[in-house]
Structure formats: structure tokens, C-alpha cells
Tab-separated table of C-alpha atoms in Angstrom:
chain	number	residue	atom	x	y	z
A	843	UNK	CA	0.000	0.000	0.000
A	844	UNK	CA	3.338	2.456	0.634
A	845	UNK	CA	4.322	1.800	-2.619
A	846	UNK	CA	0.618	2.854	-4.328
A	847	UNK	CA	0.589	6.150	-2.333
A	848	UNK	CA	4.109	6.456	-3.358
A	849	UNK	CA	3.868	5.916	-6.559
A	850	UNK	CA	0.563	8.321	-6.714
A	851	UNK	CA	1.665	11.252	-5.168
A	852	UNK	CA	5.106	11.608	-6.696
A	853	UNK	CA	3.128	11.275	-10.179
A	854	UNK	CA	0.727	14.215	-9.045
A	855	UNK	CA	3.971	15.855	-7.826
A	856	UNK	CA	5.236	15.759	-11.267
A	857	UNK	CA	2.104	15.860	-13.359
A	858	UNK	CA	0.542	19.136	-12.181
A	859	UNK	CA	3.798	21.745	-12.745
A	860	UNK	CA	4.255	20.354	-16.007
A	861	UNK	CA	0.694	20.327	-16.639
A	862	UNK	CA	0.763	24.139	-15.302
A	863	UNK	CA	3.758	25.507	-16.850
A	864	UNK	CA	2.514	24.206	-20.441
A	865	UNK	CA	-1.071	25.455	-20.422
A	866	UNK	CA	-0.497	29.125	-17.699
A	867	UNK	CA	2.922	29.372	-19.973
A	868	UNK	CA	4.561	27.910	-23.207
A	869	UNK	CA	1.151	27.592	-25.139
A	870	UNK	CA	-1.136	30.117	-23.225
A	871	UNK	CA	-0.807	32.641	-26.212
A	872	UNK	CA	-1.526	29.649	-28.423
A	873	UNK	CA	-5.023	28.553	-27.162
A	874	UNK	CA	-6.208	32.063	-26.721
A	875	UNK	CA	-5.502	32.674	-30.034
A	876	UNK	CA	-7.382	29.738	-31.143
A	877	UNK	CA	-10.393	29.638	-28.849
A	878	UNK	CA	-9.917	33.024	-26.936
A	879	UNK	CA	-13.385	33.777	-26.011
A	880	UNK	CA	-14.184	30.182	-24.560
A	881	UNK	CA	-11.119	30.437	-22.152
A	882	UNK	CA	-12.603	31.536	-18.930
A	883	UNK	CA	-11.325	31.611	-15.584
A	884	UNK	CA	-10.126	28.255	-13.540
A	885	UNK	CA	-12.817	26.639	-11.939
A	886	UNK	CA	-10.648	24.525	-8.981
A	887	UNK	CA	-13.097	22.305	-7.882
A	888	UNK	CA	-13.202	20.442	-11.290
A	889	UNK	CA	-9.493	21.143	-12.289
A	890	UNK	CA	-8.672	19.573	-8.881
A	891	UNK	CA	-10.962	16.390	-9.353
A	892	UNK	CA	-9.790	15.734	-13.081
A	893	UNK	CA	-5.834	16.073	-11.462
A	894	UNK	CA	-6.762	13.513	-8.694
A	895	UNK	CA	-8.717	11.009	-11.196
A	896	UNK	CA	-5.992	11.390	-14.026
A	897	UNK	CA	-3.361	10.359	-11.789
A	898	UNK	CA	-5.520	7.329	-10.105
A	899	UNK	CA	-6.018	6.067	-13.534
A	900	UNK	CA	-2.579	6.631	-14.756
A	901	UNK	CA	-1.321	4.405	-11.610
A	902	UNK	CA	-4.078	1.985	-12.124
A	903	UNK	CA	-3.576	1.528	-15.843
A	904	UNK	CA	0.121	2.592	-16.360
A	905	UNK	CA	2.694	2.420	-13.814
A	906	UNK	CA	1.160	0.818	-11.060
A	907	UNK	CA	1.432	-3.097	-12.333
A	908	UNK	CA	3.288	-5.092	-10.996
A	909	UNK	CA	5.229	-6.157	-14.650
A	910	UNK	CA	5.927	-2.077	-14.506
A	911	UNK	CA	9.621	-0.948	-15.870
A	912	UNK	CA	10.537	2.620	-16.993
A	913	UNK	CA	10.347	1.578	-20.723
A	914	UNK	CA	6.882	0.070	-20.566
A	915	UNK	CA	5.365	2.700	-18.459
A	916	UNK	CA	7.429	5.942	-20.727
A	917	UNK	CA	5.146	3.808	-23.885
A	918	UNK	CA	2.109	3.245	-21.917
A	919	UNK	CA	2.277	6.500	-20.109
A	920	UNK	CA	2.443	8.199	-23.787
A	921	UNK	CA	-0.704	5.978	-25.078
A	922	UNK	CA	-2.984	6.207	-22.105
A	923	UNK	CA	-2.197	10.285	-22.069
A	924	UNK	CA	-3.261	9.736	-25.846
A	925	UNK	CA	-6.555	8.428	-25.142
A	926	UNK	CA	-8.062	10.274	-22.652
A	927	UNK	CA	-6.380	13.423	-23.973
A	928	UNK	CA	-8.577	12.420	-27.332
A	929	UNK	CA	-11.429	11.427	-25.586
A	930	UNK	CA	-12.169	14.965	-24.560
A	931	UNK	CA	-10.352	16.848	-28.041
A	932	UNK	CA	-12.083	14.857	-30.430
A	933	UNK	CA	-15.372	15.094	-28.535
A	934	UNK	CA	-14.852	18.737	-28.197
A	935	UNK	CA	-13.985	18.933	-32.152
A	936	UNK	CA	-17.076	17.370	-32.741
A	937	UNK	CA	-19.125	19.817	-30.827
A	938	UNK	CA	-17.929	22.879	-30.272
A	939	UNK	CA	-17.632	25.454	-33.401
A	940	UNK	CA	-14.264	27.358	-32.268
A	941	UNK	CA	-12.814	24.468	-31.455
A	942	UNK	CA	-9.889	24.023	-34.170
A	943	UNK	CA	-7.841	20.659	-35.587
A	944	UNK	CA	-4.852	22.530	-34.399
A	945	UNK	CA	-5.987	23.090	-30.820
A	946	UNK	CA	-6.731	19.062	-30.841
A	947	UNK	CA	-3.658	18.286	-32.296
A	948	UNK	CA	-1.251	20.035	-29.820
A	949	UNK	CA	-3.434	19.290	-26.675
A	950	UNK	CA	-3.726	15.229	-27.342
A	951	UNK	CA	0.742	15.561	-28.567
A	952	UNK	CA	0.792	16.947	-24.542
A	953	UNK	CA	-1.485	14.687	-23.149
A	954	UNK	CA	1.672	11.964	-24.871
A	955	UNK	CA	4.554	13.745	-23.616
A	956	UNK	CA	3.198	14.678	-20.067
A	957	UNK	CA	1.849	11.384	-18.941
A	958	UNK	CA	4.331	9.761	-20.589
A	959	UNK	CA	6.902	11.707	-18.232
A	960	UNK	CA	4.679	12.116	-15.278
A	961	UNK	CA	4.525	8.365	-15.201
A	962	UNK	CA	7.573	7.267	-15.879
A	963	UNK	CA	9.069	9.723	-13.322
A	964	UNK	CA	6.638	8.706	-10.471
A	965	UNK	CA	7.361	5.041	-11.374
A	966	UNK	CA	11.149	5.865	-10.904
A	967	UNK	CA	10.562	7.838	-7.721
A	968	UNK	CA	8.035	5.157	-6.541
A	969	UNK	CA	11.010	2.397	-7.245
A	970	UNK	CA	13.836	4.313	-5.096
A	971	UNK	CA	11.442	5.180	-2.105
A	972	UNK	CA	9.147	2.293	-1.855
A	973	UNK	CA	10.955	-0.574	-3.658
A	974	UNK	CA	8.700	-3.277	-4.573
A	975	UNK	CA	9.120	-6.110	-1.850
């Protein structure tokens, strides 16, 4: 069980800067210019929840198996951040009219690169303070 909280909170650790210094920094100017007017203001209660259930799933379905190395969980990481980022882009593609191919494409090519890192990186943490017994 010290290993799963571990393992979960050094992935949250990770996950939310990265996730915060991408969208509040490096592509900020990017989405505003794409979908400016349906940017509002953070709601926390949701933004908290989704950061909380991302990284449960993540451990569930990622780095949290037993079979778990740093290679499988870097690939894994990369394809479950595909998904679920595409779940939402594609859905919101589908449905919202500002909502632009470009926006999808860079937000899903995140979703790869920061669960692929945030995973890996808690796995790695996870595996030097709670080796598995």
C-alpha cells in the first residue's frame, strides 16, 4: 500500500507543474488565439478532481502493475495520455464550433509527452522510495 501512495503522489507531484507551466505558460498565447473567447477563468473544484482522477487512472492503468519498468510505463504512459487526452479533443472537435484541428492536435501531442513523463518519473521515484518487496 506504501508503494501505491508512493507511486501516486510523486506522479501528481510531477504531473501538475508540467501540466501548469505548459497550459499558464509555453502555449497560453496559443489557445487564446485559437479559442480566446471560450477560455474563462479556472474553476478549482473540477481542475482539482480531473488532477486527482488522471493520476488514479494513470497508476491503475500505467505504472502501477506489478510487470511495470521505466520503458513500458514511458510507452504506456504516452498511449494512455493519448486516449483520454482524445477522448475529450475529439469530442470537443465534434461539438464545439471554435474548437480548431490545431488546438486538438497540440493538446492530445501533450497529453503523450506529459503522462508519458509524469509516469515514468513517479514510477522511478516510486522504485527508489518504496521498492517493490
Amino acid at each position: 500500500m506504501k508503494r501505491y501512495i508512493v507511486l501516486y503522489l510523486s506522479t501528481l507531484i510531477i504531473l501538475v507543474p508540467l501540466d501548469f507551466l505548459f497550459l499558464g505558460v509555453l502555449a497560453r498565447a496559443f489557445f487564446t488565439a485559437e479559442v480566446g473567447d471560450m477560455l474563462g477563468e479556472v474553476r478549482a473544484a473540477p481542475a482539482i478532481l480531473f488532477y486527482l482522477l488522471y493520476v488514479v487512472g494513470t497508476v491503475v492503468f500505467v505504472s502501477g502493475r506489478a510487470d511495470a519498468t521505466w520503458r513500458s510505463t514511458l510507452v504506456q504512459g504516452g498511449l494512455f495520455g493519448l486516449f483520454c487526452y482524445a477522448t475529450f479533443e475529439l469530442t470537443a472537435l465534434s461539438l464545439l464550433r471554435h474548437w480548431s484541428m490545431a488546438v486538438a492536435a497540440v493538446d492530445m501531442s501533450w497529453g503523450v509527452v506529459v503522462t508519458a513523463i509524469s509516469a515514468t518519473a513517479g514510477l522511478l521515484a516510486a522504485n527508489w522510495l518504496a521498492p517493490q518487496a
